Every structure is written in structure tokens, then in C-alpha cells.
């Protein structure tokens, strides 16, 4: 077992929060593949305060997901604090599994988030960022904060920011090694992440360019307590069991070197769960997005993806998927 950010996890690999992706069926899917912890999508604290139904629906969790961290974002300290309180009140009222911790996003670089003063915009407002952490710690849950490298070429700026977050009460700080200006271009700087992990032992998680088991191992060997898999896991969902095997951690049975039939069965299962929980349209979009990575390396996968791209409803997509798997 691994002690990370106030939580006890089965292994050090987590699924990062991904806007529009880490819905309940996706989290359940990656938990089955070995993710020790998952995150919700980014949930707007302003939306929670306004009682927006779509926002509050993002709080749903499933019994078999494993530990889930509620990922919040907001640009005003009072709104973030009140939004978190409302989220926990709603969760208690609805019943079901409670959140294992709270997450605060200070990493998203997209303008629709930063222009509200949220996400990576908080890297330029450390006093507000630290006050948000202090207010959220009053809710007495483990608090995980996700940030980016603060500035190009000066590690000390990032290290001071991390120190301020930890002093304010953060239990874990996940660092993505790109600056906000880089967005998702160029390479993530692992040096600043490793330096932070050495200066603040047991308190740092890593994110950025984790596309192979060796990437996860490099971050862990540098002193990181955990590694967040994001776009690399979408490109290859089997990265979780492959990395667990490389790290000599327990791999869920049947998920190492899966056959085409197993791959197709998992993809179909995910689609059915997505249709049940999120609706047919979202299920079709989701399976098209994950199909390439899930069926990666399988004979005929490219043609199967081409045919699937023309499907407009779940039944048609499922028929194409099953026929393609049977023919492989």
C-alpha cells in the first residue's frame, strides 16, 4: 500500500482530472484497469453556488469506482469555499460513496477557465491561491492541488509556490511541468517536478508526458509520491496495467496483454455503462475517442476505427465493434 496525500492507495498511479472525459463510467473503466485513484471532471464552484443542474450532476459517483477526488475550480476565494461546502452537502443528501478528498485545479491553461481568474490564472495570484487552500482545509478532507510550472527557466518560482500551498494546508501538490503559456505544446519539464519532490518529500505528484511505463518509473524514481496519467492513458488505456507490471505492483487479473476479444469486451462494457449513465450521444463520442487506444496494435484496428467513425448511434457502433473484433 502507498500513503499519498493523506490517503492510502493500492499503487502510486492515478487518473488525472480531464475536462469532458473523467465522467463516472470512464473513472470506473480506469479503476478496473488499475488506477488507484481517479478524479471527477473539473467542477465549477460558481456553478454549484448558482445551483446549476448540469454542474451538480457532475458530483455523481459509483459504488465500484474506488477512491475519487472531487476536482474543483473557481476564481474567487469565497466562491470556491462555498462551492465546496455545497458539493459535500449535496453528496451527503444524495447518499452513495463519499469523496475521498478535494482537489483544487490551478493548472488548466484554457482561456474559458483562466479568463474567470481560475485554473492557471491563480499561479499569478499566490495570495488568493493560498487562501483558497486554507478555506478548503476547514472541510477536513485530504486536499490535493494541481498546478503547472510557474515560470520558464526559474524553478525557484515554482518551488516557492508549492511551499506556500503546503504551508496553507495542501496534502499533495501535483505539478505539470509545462507553463500555462505552453498549454500542451513542447515537452513537460521533469526537472522542476523532481526538484520539488526532493525538497518536499512525500508531498509531490507528477503529471505531464506519461506515455510509457518508463515515464511513470522515472517520476517515481525522482521522489514523486504518485503519478497522474492523463492524455497518455486516453491514447493507450492499457498504460495502467503495463506500468503497474513494470513497477512490480499488482495488476488486475486479465488486463496484462489482453486479447482482441478482451479489448473489445472492455470497450463494449464501457460504452454500455456510458449509455446507461450519460446517454447515447455521449457514449458514442466516448467510444470513438477511446477506440484507437483500446484496440491499439490489433489487426484491422485502423479499418475498424474508420468504419466506426461513420456510426451515429450506439447500436450501429456496437455492431461494427463486435464484427471487427470477431474478424480479428
PDB file of C-alpha atoms in Angstrom:
ATOM      1  CA  UNK A   1       0.000   0.000   0.000  1.00  0.00           C
ATOM      2  CA  UNK A   2       1.083   3.588  -0.662  1.00  0.00           C
ATOM      3  CA  UNK A   3       0.490   6.636   1.532  1.00  0.00           C
ATOM      4  CA  UNK A   4      -0.206   9.618  -0.727  1.00  0.00           C
ATOM      5  CA  UNK A   5      -1.649  12.979   0.250  1.00  0.00           C
ATOM      6  CA  UNK A   6      -3.497  11.781   3.317  1.00  0.00           C
ATOM      7  CA  UNK A   7      -4.871   8.684   1.557  1.00  0.00           C
ATOM      8  CA  UNK A   8      -3.834   5.039   1.460  1.00  0.00           C
ATOM      9  CA  UNK A   9      -3.715   3.780  -2.129  1.00  0.00           C
ATOM     10  CA  UNK A  10      -3.161   0.362  -3.666  1.00  0.00           C
ATOM     11  CA  UNK A  11      -0.490   1.725  -6.013  1.00  0.00           C
ATOM     12  CA  UNK A  12       1.004   5.111  -6.998  1.00  0.00           C
ATOM     13  CA  UNK A  13      -0.800   5.522 -10.356  1.00  0.00           C
ATOM     14  CA  UNK A  14      -3.822   7.830 -10.547  1.00  0.00           C
ATOM     15  CA  UNK A  15      -6.119   9.047 -13.297  1.00  0.00           C
ATOM     16  CA  UNK A  16      -5.785  12.823 -13.676  1.00  0.00           C
ATOM     17  CA  UNK A  17      -8.829  15.087 -13.947  1.00  0.00           C
ATOM     18  CA  UNK A  18      -9.771  15.582 -17.598  1.00  0.00           C
ATOM     19  CA  UNK A  19     -12.497  18.051 -18.556  1.00  0.00           C
ATOM     20  CA  UNK A  20     -15.222  16.388 -20.578  1.00  0.00           C
ATOM     21  CA  UNK A  21     -13.662  12.944 -20.082  1.00  0.00           C
ATOM     22  CA  UNK A  22     -13.438  11.728 -16.472  1.00  0.00           C
ATOM     23  CA  UNK A  23     -17.128  11.040 -16.057  1.00  0.00           C
ATOM     24  CA  UNK A  24     -18.322   8.216 -13.808  1.00  0.00           C
ATOM     25  CA  UNK A  25     -18.161   5.414 -16.442  1.00  0.00           C
ATOM     26  CA  UNK A  26     -14.659   6.464 -17.504  1.00  0.00           C
ATOM     27  CA  UNK A  27     -13.470   6.543 -13.915  1.00  0.00           C
ATOM     28  CA  UNK A  28     -14.974   3.108 -13.350  1.00  0.00           C
ATOM     29  CA  UNK A  29     -13.253   1.828 -16.509  1.00  0.00           C
ATOM     30  CA  UNK A  30      -9.808   3.031 -15.453  1.00  0.00           C
ATOM     31  CA  UNK A  31     -10.312   1.773 -11.899  1.00  0.00           C
ATOM     32  CA  UNK A  32     -10.857  -1.696 -13.404  1.00  0.00           C
ATOM     33  CA  UNK A  33      -7.614  -1.293 -15.338  1.00  0.00           C
ATOM     34  CA  UNK A  34      -5.683  -0.471 -12.190  1.00  0.00           C
ATOM     35  CA  UNK A  35      -5.938   3.253 -11.379  1.00  0.00           C
ATOM     36  CA  UNK A  36      -5.566   3.549  -7.594  1.00  0.00           C
ATOM     37  CA  UNK A  37      -7.441   6.871  -7.535  1.00  0.00           C
ATOM     38  CA  UNK A  38      -9.456   8.908 -10.006  1.00  0.00           C
ATOM     39  CA  UNK A  39     -10.717  12.480 -10.244  1.00  0.00           C
ATOM     40  CA  UNK A  40     -14.015  13.925 -11.305  1.00  0.00           C
ATOM     41  CA  UNK A  41     -14.099  16.349 -14.175  1.00  0.00           C
ATOM     42  CA  UNK A  42     -13.366  19.944 -13.182  1.00  0.00           C
ATOM     43  CA  UNK A  43     -16.468  21.090 -11.320  1.00  0.00           C
ATOM     44  CA  UNK A  44     -17.234  24.806 -11.313  1.00  0.00           C
ATOM     45  CA  UNK A  45     -17.697  26.242  -7.829  1.00  0.00           C
ATOM     46  CA  UNK A  46     -19.593  29.160  -9.360  1.00  0.00           C
ATOM     47  CA  UNK A  47     -21.964  26.657 -10.999  1.00  0.00           C
ATOM     48  CA  UNK A  48     -22.529  24.925  -7.669  1.00  0.00           C
ATOM     49  CA  UNK A  49     -23.281  28.240  -5.967  1.00  0.00           C
ATOM     50  CA  UNK A  50     -25.775  29.086  -8.737  1.00  0.00           C
ATOM     51  CA  UNK A  51     -27.392  25.641  -8.293  1.00  0.00           C
ATOM     52  CA  UNK A  52     -26.708  24.756 -11.916  1.00  0.00           C
ATOM     53  CA  UNK A  53     -28.186  21.298 -12.503  1.00  0.00           C
ATOM     54  CA  UNK A  54     -25.560  20.192 -15.024  1.00  0.00           C
ATOM     55  CA  UNK A  55     -22.802  21.132 -12.588  1.00  0.00           C
ATOM     56  CA  UNK A  56     -24.391  19.339  -9.634  1.00  0.00           C
ATOM     57  CA  UNK A  57     -24.873  16.203 -11.755  1.00  0.00           C
ATOM     58  CA  UNK A  58     -21.091  16.005 -12.102  1.00  0.00           C
ATOM     59  CA  UNK A  59     -20.922  15.027  -8.426  1.00  0.00           C
ATOM     60  CA  UNK A  60     -22.296  11.523  -9.020  1.00  0.00           C
ATOM     61  CA  UNK A  61     -20.019   8.622  -8.072  1.00  0.00           C
ATOM     62  CA  UNK A  62     -20.434   4.854  -8.436  1.00  0.00           C
ATOM     63  CA  UNK A  63     -20.025   2.105  -5.814  1.00  0.00           C
ATOM     64  CA  UNK A  64     -17.203   0.273  -7.641  1.00  0.00           C
ATOM     65  CA  UNK A  65     -15.026   3.227  -8.642  1.00  0.00           C
ATOM     66  CA  UNK A  66     -12.506   3.174  -5.831  1.00  0.00           C
ATOM     67  CA  UNK A  67     -11.187   6.416  -4.271  1.00  0.00           C
ATOM     68  CA  UNK A  68     -12.455   9.542  -6.067  1.00  0.00           C
ATOM     69  CA  UNK A  69     -11.202  13.092  -5.569  1.00  0.00           C
ATOM     70  CA  UNK A  70     -13.638  15.919  -6.328  1.00  0.00           C
ATOM     71  CA  UNK A  71     -11.793  18.341  -8.639  1.00  0.00           C
ATOM     72  CA  UNK A  72     -12.989  21.933  -8.156  1.00  0.00           C
ATOM     73  CA  UNK A  73     -12.135  25.193  -9.873  1.00  0.00           C
ATOM     74  CA  UNK A  74     -13.002  28.818  -9.306  1.00  0.00           C
ATOM     75  CA  UNK A  75     -11.543  32.290  -9.418  1.00  0.00           C
ATOM     76  CA  UNK A  76     -12.824  33.809  -6.161  1.00  0.00           C
ATOM     77  CA  UNK A  77     -11.902  32.537  -2.715  1.00  0.00           C
ATOM     78  CA  UNK A  78     -15.368  32.830  -1.183  1.00  0.00           C
ATOM     79  CA  UNK A  79     -16.992  31.157  -4.188  1.00  0.00           C
ATOM     80  CA  UNK A  80     -14.550  28.242  -4.046  1.00  0.00           C
ATOM     81  CA  UNK A  81     -15.156  27.755  -0.330  1.00  0.00           C
ATOM     82  CA  UNK A  82     -18.941  27.924  -0.644  1.00  0.00           C
ATOM     83  CA  UNK A  83     -18.979  25.741  -3.757  1.00  0.00           C
ATOM     84  CA  UNK A  84     -17.050  23.020  -1.950  1.00  0.00           C
ATOM     85  CA  UNK A  85     -19.437  23.169   1.008  1.00  0.00           C
ATOM     86  CA  UNK A  86     -22.443  22.855  -1.315  1.00  0.00           C
ATOM     87  CA  UNK A  87     -20.854  19.908  -3.133  1.00  0.00           C
ATOM     88  CA  UNK A  88     -20.340  17.989   0.093  1.00  0.00           C
ATOM     89  CA  UNK A  89     -23.840  18.861   1.331  1.00  0.00           C
ATOM     90  CA  UNK A  90     -25.355  17.575  -1.914  1.00  0.00           C
ATOM     91  CA  UNK A  91     -23.262  14.414  -1.758  1.00  0.00           C
ATOM     92  CA  UNK A  92     -24.396  13.643   1.777  1.00  0.00           C
ATOM     93  CA  UNK A  93     -28.033  14.300   0.869  1.00  0.00           C
ATOM     94  CA  UNK A  94     -27.908  12.002  -2.166  1.00  0.00           C
ATOM     95  CA  UNK A  95     -26.089   9.193  -0.409  1.00  0.00           C
ATOM     96  CA  UNK A  96     -23.695   6.857  -2.155  1.00  0.00           C
ATOM     97  CA  UNK A  97     -19.910   6.791  -1.830  1.00  0.00           C
ATOM     98  CA  UNK A  98     -18.355   9.914  -0.355  1.00  0.00           C
ATOM     99  CA  UNK A  99     -15.432  11.703  -1.974  1.00  0.00           C
ATOM    100  CA  UNK A 100     -12.059  10.576  -0.686  1.00  0.00           C
ATOM    101  CA  UNK A 101     -10.659  14.071  -0.958  1.00  0.00           C
ATOM    102  CA  UNK A 102     -10.954  17.509  -2.523  1.00  0.00           C
ATOM    103  CA  UNK A 103      -8.913  18.663  -5.497  1.00  0.00           C
ATOM    104  CA  UNK A 104      -8.289  22.281  -6.461  1.00  0.00           C
ATOM    105  CA  UNK A 105      -7.300  22.949 -10.059  1.00  0.00           C
ATOM    106  CA  UNK A 106      -4.690  25.668 -10.596  1.00  0.00           C
ATOM    107  CA  UNK A 107      -3.345  24.079 -13.783  1.00  0.00           C
ATOM    108  CA  UNK A 108      -5.915  24.408 -16.553  1.00  0.00           C
ATOM    109  CA  UNK A 109      -4.481  26.846 -19.141  1.00  0.00           C
ATOM    110  CA  UNK A 110      -7.549  27.201 -21.350  1.00  0.00           C
ATOM    111  CA  UNK A 111      -8.926  30.749 -21.768  1.00  0.00           C
ATOM    112  CA  UNK A 112     -12.503  29.773 -20.873  1.00  0.00           C
ATOM    113  CA  UNK A 113     -11.161  28.943 -17.401  1.00  0.00           C
ATOM    114  CA  UNK A 114      -8.339  31.452 -16.940  1.00  0.00           C
ATOM    115  CA  UNK A 115     -10.396  34.468 -18.004  1.00  0.00           C
ATOM    116  CA  UNK A 116     -12.567  33.798 -14.960  1.00  0.00           C
ATOM    117  CA  UNK A 117      -9.475  34.035 -12.785  1.00  0.00           C
ATOM    118  CA  UNK A 118      -9.477  30.262 -12.241  1.00  0.00           C
ATOM    119  CA  UNK A 119      -7.163  27.422 -13.229  1.00  0.00           C
ATOM    120  CA  UNK A 120      -3.647  28.503 -14.149  1.00  0.00           C
ATOM    121  CA  UNK A 121      -4.600  32.177 -13.645  1.00  0.00           C
ATOM    122  CA  UNK A 122      -4.146  31.540  -9.917  1.00  0.00           C
ATOM    123  CA  UNK A 123      -0.426  30.970 -10.458  1.00  0.00           C
ATOM    124  CA  UNK A 124      -0.179  34.751 -10.814  1.00  0.00           C
ATOM    125  CA  UNK A 125      -2.197  35.351  -7.617  1.00  0.00           C
ATOM    126  CA  UNK A 126      -0.482  33.335  -4.911  1.00  0.00           C
ATOM    127  CA  UNK A 127      -2.221  35.054  -2.010  1.00  0.00           C
ATOM    128  CA  UNK A 128      -5.641  34.057  -3.405  1.00  0.00           C
ATOM    129  CA  UNK A 129      -4.395  30.545  -4.164  1.00  0.00           C
ATOM    130  CA  UNK A 130      -3.106  30.037  -0.622  1.00  0.00           C
ATOM    131  CA  UNK A 131      -6.283  31.459   0.925  1.00  0.00           C
ATOM    132  CA  UNK A 132      -8.393  29.003  -1.105  1.00  0.00           C
ATOM    133  CA  UNK A 133      -6.344  26.148   0.305  1.00  0.00           C
ATOM    134  CA  UNK A 134      -6.751  27.436   3.865  1.00  0.00           C
ATOM    135  CA  UNK A 135     -10.524  27.708   3.446  1.00  0.00           C
ATOM    136  CA  UNK A 136     -10.888  24.250   1.880  1.00  0.00           C
ATOM    137  CA  UNK A 137      -8.842  22.610   4.636  1.00  0.00           C
ATOM    138  CA  UNK A 138     -11.586  23.606   7.064  1.00  0.00           C
ATOM    139  CA  UNK A 139     -13.717  20.902   5.441  1.00  0.00           C
ATOM    140  CA  UNK A 140     -11.373  18.294   6.943  1.00  0.00           C
ATOM    141  CA  UNK A 141     -10.752  16.214   3.824  1.00  0.00           C
ATOM    142  CA  UNK A 142      -7.395  15.467   2.195  1.00  0.00           C
ATOM    143  CA  UNK A 143      -6.693  18.343  -0.195  1.00  0.00           C
ATOM    144  CA  UNK A 144      -4.861  17.792  -3.483  1.00  0.00           C
ATOM    145  CA  UNK A 145      -3.833  20.799  -5.572  1.00  0.00           C
ATOM    146  CA  UNK A 146      -2.860  20.593  -9.239  1.00  0.00           C
ATOM    147  CA  UNK A 147      -0.561  23.284 -10.649  1.00  0.00           C
ATOM    148  CA  UNK A 148       1.763  23.960 -13.570  1.00  0.00           C
ATOM    149  CA  UNK A 149       5.301  25.181 -13.676  1.00  0.00           C
ATOM    150  CA  UNK A 150       5.014  28.812 -12.641  1.00  0.00           C
ATOM    151  CA  UNK A 151       7.669  30.317 -14.932  1.00  0.00           C
ATOM    152  CA  UNK A 152      10.065  29.247 -17.641  1.00  0.00           C
ATOM    153  CA  UNK A 153      13.657  28.658 -16.561  1.00  0.00           C
ATOM    154  CA  UNK A 154      13.265  29.558 -12.866  1.00  0.00           C
ATOM    155  CA  UNK A 155      12.495  26.516 -10.750  1.00  0.00           C
ATOM    156  CA  UNK A 156      12.540  28.571  -7.560  1.00  0.00           C
ATOM    157  CA  UNK A 157       9.309  30.361  -8.542  1.00  0.00           C
ATOM    158  CA  UNK A 158       7.510  27.021  -8.698  1.00  0.00           C
ATOM    159  CA  UNK A 159       9.127  25.747  -5.508  1.00  0.00           C
ATOM    160  CA  UNK A 160       8.066  28.865  -3.569  1.00  0.00           C
ATOM    161  CA  UNK A 161       4.520  28.473  -4.848  1.00  0.00           C
ATOM    162  CA  UNK A 162       4.452  24.811  -3.802  1.00  0.00           C
ATOM    163  CA  UNK A 163       5.818  25.719  -0.372  1.00  0.00           C
ATOM    164  CA  UNK A 164       3.034  28.284   0.054  1.00  0.00           C
ATOM    165  CA  UNK A 165       0.386  25.711  -0.842  1.00  0.00           C
ATOM    166  CA  UNK A 166       1.797  23.159   1.581  1.00  0.00           C
ATOM    167  CA  UNK A 167       2.091  25.729   4.363  1.00  0.00           C
ATOM    168  CA  UNK A 168      -1.559  26.650   3.762  1.00  0.00           C
ATOM    169  CA  UNK A 169      -2.586  23.023   4.289  1.00  0.00           C
ATOM    170  CA  UNK A 170      -2.386  21.170   0.960  1.00  0.00           C
ATOM    171  CA  UNK A 171      -1.756  17.455   1.467  1.00  0.00           C
ATOM    172  CA  UNK A 172      -0.457  16.840  -2.047  1.00  0.00           C
ATOM    173  CA  UNK A 173       0.641  19.078  -4.906  1.00  0.00           C
ATOM    174  CA  UNK A 174       0.615  17.649  -8.420  1.00  0.00           C
ATOM    175  CA  UNK A 175       2.966  19.505 -10.761  1.00  0.00           C
ATOM    176  CA  UNK A 176       2.604  19.551 -14.532  1.00  0.00           C
ATOM    177  CA  UNK A 177       5.969  20.563 -15.929  1.00  0.00           C
ATOM    178  CA  UNK A 178       4.683  22.920 -18.632  1.00  0.00           C
ATOM    179  CA  UNK A 179       3.894  26.581 -18.066  1.00  0.00           C
ATOM    180  CA  UNK A 180       0.396  27.908 -18.722  1.00  0.00           C
ATOM    181  CA  UNK A 181       1.692  29.679 -21.846  1.00  0.00           C
ATOM    182  CA  UNK A 182       2.860  26.345 -23.272  1.00  0.00           C
ATOM    183  CA  UNK A 183      -0.552  24.758 -22.785  1.00  0.00           C
ATOM    184  CA  UNK A 184       0.096  21.250 -24.172  1.00  0.00           C
ATOM    185  CA  UNK A 185       2.892  22.094 -26.595  1.00  0.00           C
ATOM    186  CA  UNK A 186       6.561  21.224 -26.233  1.00  0.00           C
ATOM    187  CA  UNK A 187       7.828  18.897 -23.536  1.00  0.00           C
ATOM    188  CA  UNK A 188       6.962  18.791 -19.874  1.00  0.00           C
ATOM    189  CA  UNK A 189       9.954  19.722 -17.701  1.00  0.00           C
ATOM    190  CA  UNK A 190      10.618  16.815 -15.354  1.00  0.00           C
ATOM    191  CA  UNK A 191      13.492  18.597 -13.673  1.00  0.00           C
ATOM    192  CA  UNK A 192      11.314  21.029 -11.750  1.00  0.00           C
ATOM    193  CA  UNK A 193       8.995  18.201 -10.683  1.00  0.00           C
ATOM    194  CA  UNK A 194      11.906  16.131  -9.392  1.00  0.00           C
ATOM    195  CA  UNK A 195      13.418  19.084  -7.555  1.00  0.00           C
ATOM    196  CA  UNK A 196      10.097  19.737  -5.820  1.00  0.00           C
ATOM    197  CA  UNK A 197       9.778  16.061  -4.895  1.00  0.00           C
ATOM    198  CA  UNK A 198      13.223  16.119  -3.278  1.00  0.00           C
ATOM    199  CA  UNK A 199      12.559  19.350  -1.398  1.00  0.00           C
ATOM    200  CA  UNK A 200       9.103  18.306  -0.195  1.00  0.00           C
ATOM    201  CA  UNK A 201       9.341  14.519   0.234  1.00  0.00           C
ATOM    202  CA  UNK A 202       6.086  12.586   0.111  1.00  0.00           C
ATOM    203  CA  UNK A 203       4.089  15.656  -0.920  1.00  0.00           C
ATOM    204  CA  UNK A 204       4.512  15.837  -4.715  1.00  0.00           C
ATOM    205  CA  UNK A 205       2.716  14.052  -7.536  1.00  0.00           C
ATOM    206  CA  UNK A 206       3.769  14.283 -11.171  1.00  0.00           C
ATOM    207  CA  UNK A 207       1.890  14.934 -14.395  1.00  0.00           C
ATOM    208  CA  UNK A 208       2.924  15.519 -17.975  1.00  0.00           C
ATOM    209  CA  UNK A 209       4.034  13.318 -20.888  1.00  0.00           C
ATOM    210  CA  UNK A 210       3.410   9.987 -19.175  1.00  0.00           C
ATOM    211  CA  UNK A 211       3.113   7.838 -22.297  1.00  0.00           C
ATOM    212  CA  UNK A 212       5.087   4.708 -21.385  1.00  0.00           C
ATOM    213  CA  UNK A 213       5.815   2.712 -18.221  1.00  0.00           C
ATOM    214  CA  UNK A 214       9.332   4.164 -18.206  1.00  0.00           C
ATOM    215  CA  UNK A 215       7.883   7.673 -17.830  1.00  0.00           C
ATOM    216  CA  UNK A 216       5.966   6.723 -14.682  1.00  0.00           C
ATOM    217  CA  UNK A 217       9.005   4.940 -13.274  1.00  0.00           C
ATOM    218  CA  UNK A 218      11.240   7.979 -13.921  1.00  0.00           C
ATOM    219  CA  UNK A 219       8.912  10.280 -11.993  1.00  0.00           C
ATOM    220  CA  UNK A 220       8.679   7.852  -9.072  1.00  0.00           C
ATOM    221  CA  UNK A 221      12.434   7.326  -9.006  1.00  0.00           C
ATOM    222  CA  UNK A 222      12.879  11.113  -8.766  1.00  0.00           C
ATOM    223  CA  UNK A 223      10.966  11.058  -5.477  1.00  0.00           C
ATOM    224  CA  UNK A 224       7.349  11.692  -6.516  1.00  0.00           C
ATOM    225  CA  UNK A 225       4.748  10.028  -4.311  1.00  0.00           C
ATOM    226  CA  UNK A 226       2.338   9.404  -7.197  1.00  0.00           C
ATOM    227  CA  UNK A 227       1.976   9.840 -10.932  1.00  0.00           C
ATOM    228  CA  UNK A 228      -1.097  11.183 -12.746  1.00  0.00           C
ATOM    229  CA  UNK A 229      -1.872   9.598 -16.106  1.00  0.00           C
ATOM    230  CA  UNK A 230      -3.849  11.849 -18.443  1.00  0.00           C
ATOM    231  CA  UNK A 231      -3.690  12.077 -22.246  1.00  0.00           C
ATOM    232  CA  UNK A 232      -1.264   9.160 -22.347  1.00  0.00           C
ATOM    233  CA  UNK A 233      -3.927   6.931 -20.811  1.00  0.00           C
ATOM    234  CA  UNK A 234      -6.506   8.065 -23.364  1.00  0.00           C
ATOM    235  CA  UNK A 235      -4.079   7.224 -26.159  1.00  0.00           C
ATOM    236  CA  UNK A 236      -3.418   3.827 -24.548  1.00  0.00           C
ATOM    237  CA  UNK A 237      -5.693   2.794 -21.653  1.00  0.00           C
ATOM    238  CA  UNK A 238      -3.541  -0.325 -21.172  1.00  0.00           C
ATOM    239  CA  UNK A 239      -0.808   2.015 -19.957  1.00  0.00           C
ATOM    240  CA  UNK A 240      -2.161   1.462 -16.450  1.00  0.00           C
ATOM    241  CA  UNK A 241      -1.647  -2.325 -16.305  1.00  0.00           C
ATOM    242  CA  UNK A 242       1.570  -2.066 -18.344  1.00  0.00           C
ATOM    243  CA  UNK A 243       3.008   0.484 -15.910  1.00  0.00           C
ATOM    244  CA  UNK A 244       1.865  -1.453 -12.846  1.00  0.00           C
ATOM    245  CA  UNK A 245       3.648  -4.520 -14.210  1.00  0.00           C
ATOM    246  CA  UNK A 246       6.830  -2.508 -14.821  1.00  0.00           C
ATOM    247  CA  UNK A 247       6.646  -1.149 -11.250  1.00  0.00           C
ATOM    248  CA  UNK A 248       6.089  -4.656  -9.851  1.00  0.00           C
ATOM    249  CA  UNK A 249       2.708  -3.688  -8.459  1.00  0.00           C
ATOM    250  CA  UNK A 250      -0.324  -5.923  -8.563  1.00  0.00           C
ATOM    251  CA  UNK A 251      -2.038  -5.916 -11.979  1.00  0.00           C
ATOM    252  CA  UNK A 252      -5.796  -6.562 -12.190  1.00  0.00           C
ATOM    253  CA  UNK A 253      -6.331 -10.082 -13.480  1.00  0.00           C
ATOM    254  CA  UNK A 254      -6.739 -10.385 -17.239  1.00  0.00           C
ATOM    255  CA  UNK A 255      -5.561  -6.876 -18.141  1.00  0.00           C
ATOM    256  CA  UNK A 256      -1.924  -7.552 -18.960  1.00  0.00           C
ATOM    257  CA  UNK A 257      -1.505  -8.427 -22.664  1.00  0.00           C
ATOM    258  CA  UNK A 258      -5.278  -8.654 -23.281  1.00  0.00           C
ATOM    259  CA  UNK A 259      -6.539 -10.490 -26.338  1.00  0.00           C
ATOM    260  CA  UNK A 260      -8.533  -8.650 -29.033  1.00  0.00           C
ATOM    261  CA  UNK A 261     -11.662 -10.272 -27.612  1.00  0.00           C
ATOM    262  CA  UNK A 262     -10.888  -8.917 -24.134  1.00  0.00           C
ATOM    263  CA  UNK A 263     -10.152  -5.466 -25.530  1.00  0.00           C
ATOM    264  CA  UNK A 264     -13.425  -5.414 -27.412  1.00  0.00           C
ATOM    265  CA  UNK A 265     -15.343  -6.660 -24.392  1.00  0.00           C
ATOM    266  CA  UNK A 266     -13.946  -3.890 -22.173  1.00  0.00           C
ATOM    267  CA  UNK A 267     -14.707  -1.240 -24.779  1.00  0.00           C
ATOM    268  CA  UNK A 268     -18.257  -2.558 -25.202  1.00  0.00           C
ATOM    269  CA  UNK A 269     -18.744  -2.643 -21.445  1.00  0.00           C
ATOM    270  CA  UNK A 270     -17.589   0.947 -21.160  1.00  0.00           C
ATOM    271  CA  UNK A 271     -19.960   2.008 -23.926  1.00  0.00           C
ATOM    272  CA  UNK A 272     -22.931   0.298 -22.309  1.00  0.00           C
ATOM    273  CA  UNK A 273     -22.164   1.935 -18.980  1.00  0.00           C
ATOM    274  CA  UNK A 274     -21.737   5.319 -20.632  1.00  0.00           C
ATOM    275  CA  UNK A 275     -25.080   4.978 -22.415  1.00  0.00           C
ATOM    276  CA  UNK A 276     -26.752   3.949 -19.156  1.00  0.00           C
ATOM    277  CA  UNK A 277     -25.247   6.763 -17.092  1.00  0.00           C
ATOM    278  CA  UNK A 278     -24.645   9.592 -19.567  1.00  0.00           C
ATOM    279  CA  UNK A 279     -26.884   8.958 -22.558  1.00  0.00           C
ATOM    280  CA  UNK A 280     -26.406   7.506 -26.033  1.00  0.00           C
ATOM    281  CA  UNK A 281     -24.794  10.551 -27.621  1.00  0.00           C
ATOM    282  CA  UNK A 282     -22.039  10.774 -25.021  1.00  0.00           C
ATOM    283  CA  UNK A 283     -21.475   7.021 -25.217  1.00  0.00           C
ATOM    284  CA  UNK A 284     -20.875   7.189 -28.972  1.00  0.00           C
ATOM    285  CA  UNK A 285     -18.494  10.145 -28.657  1.00  0.00           C
ATOM    286  CA  UNK A 286     -16.592   8.492 -25.819  1.00  0.00           C
ATOM    287  CA  UNK A 287     -16.099   5.131 -27.521  1.00  0.00           C
ATOM    288  CA  UNK A 288     -14.934   6.757 -30.738  1.00  0.00           C
ATOM    289  CA  UNK A 289     -12.391   8.720 -28.724  1.00  0.00           C
ATOM    290  CA  UNK A 290     -11.049   5.713 -26.810  1.00  0.00           C
ATOM    291  CA  UNK A 291     -11.302   3.120 -29.549  1.00  0.00           C
ATOM    292  CA  UNK A 292      -7.916   3.843 -31.110  1.00  0.00           C
ATOM    293  CA  UNK A 293      -6.018   3.417 -27.857  1.00  0.00           C
ATOM    294  CA  UNK A 294      -8.016   0.473 -26.534  1.00  0.00           C
ATOM    295  CA  UNK A 295      -7.614  -1.543 -29.761  1.00  0.00           C
ATOM    296  CA  UNK A 296      -4.060  -0.373 -30.361  1.00  0.00           C
ATOM    297  CA  UNK A 297      -1.909  -2.928 -32.188  1.00  0.00           C
ATOM    298  CA  UNK A 298      -4.829  -5.162 -33.118  1.00  0.00           C
ATOM    299  CA  UNK A 299      -5.040  -6.405 -36.710  1.00  0.00           C
ATOM    300  CA  UNK A 300      -7.590  -4.368 -38.652  1.00  0.00           C
ATOM    301  CA  UNK A 301      -7.863  -1.687 -35.969  1.00  0.00           C
ATOM    302  CA  UNK A 302      -7.413   1.202 -38.427  1.00  0.00           C
ATOM    303  CA  UNK A 303     -10.215  -0.025 -40.681  1.00  0.00           C
ATOM    304  CA  UNK A 304     -12.430  -0.663 -37.683  1.00  0.00           C
ATOM    305  CA  UNK A 305     -11.908   2.914 -36.483  1.00  0.00           C
ATOM    306  CA  UNK A 306     -12.699   4.232 -39.957  1.00  0.00           C
ATOM    307  CA  UNK A 307     -15.985   2.320 -40.070  1.00  0.00           C
ATOM    308  CA  UNK A 308     -16.858   3.305 -36.510  1.00  0.00           C
ATOM    309  CA  UNK A 309     -16.328   6.953 -37.374  1.00  0.00           C
ATOM    310  CA  UNK A 310     -19.437   6.814 -39.593  1.00  0.00           C
ATOM    311  CA  UNK A 311     -21.711   5.446 -36.852  1.00  0.00           C
ATOM    312  CA  UNK A 312     -24.247   7.865 -35.423  1.00  0.00           C
ATOM    313  CA  UNK A 313     -25.959   5.685 -32.801  1.00  0.00           C
ATOM    314  CA  UNK A 314     -24.804   3.209 -30.181  1.00  0.00           C
ATOM    315  CA  UNK A 315     -26.415   0.084 -31.664  1.00  0.00           C
ATOM    316  CA  UNK A 316     -24.682   0.653 -35.013  1.00  0.00           C
ATOM    317  CA  UNK A 317     -21.372   1.374 -33.335  1.00  0.00           C
ATOM    318  CA  UNK A 318     -21.649  -1.743 -31.168  1.00  0.00           C
ATOM    319  CA  UNK A 319     -22.440  -3.899 -34.208  1.00  0.00           C
ATOM    320  CA  UNK A 320     -19.381  -2.543 -36.053  1.00  0.00           C
ATOM    321  CA  UNK A 321     -17.207  -3.115 -32.992  1.00  0.00           C
ATOM    322  CA  UNK A 322     -18.334  -6.695 -32.453  1.00  0.00           C
ATOM    323  CA  UNK A 323     -17.962  -7.595 -36.142  1.00  0.00           C
ATOM    324  CA  UNK A 324     -14.477  -6.120 -36.236  1.00  0.00           C
ATOM    325  CA  UNK A 325     -13.364  -7.932 -33.107  1.00  0.00           C
ATOM    326  CA  UNK A 326     -14.739 -11.263 -34.374  1.00  0.00           C
ATOM    327  CA  UNK A 327     -12.830 -10.848 -37.643  1.00  0.00           C
ATOM    328  CA  UNK A 328      -9.502 -10.040 -35.965  1.00  0.00           C
TER     329      UNK A 328
END
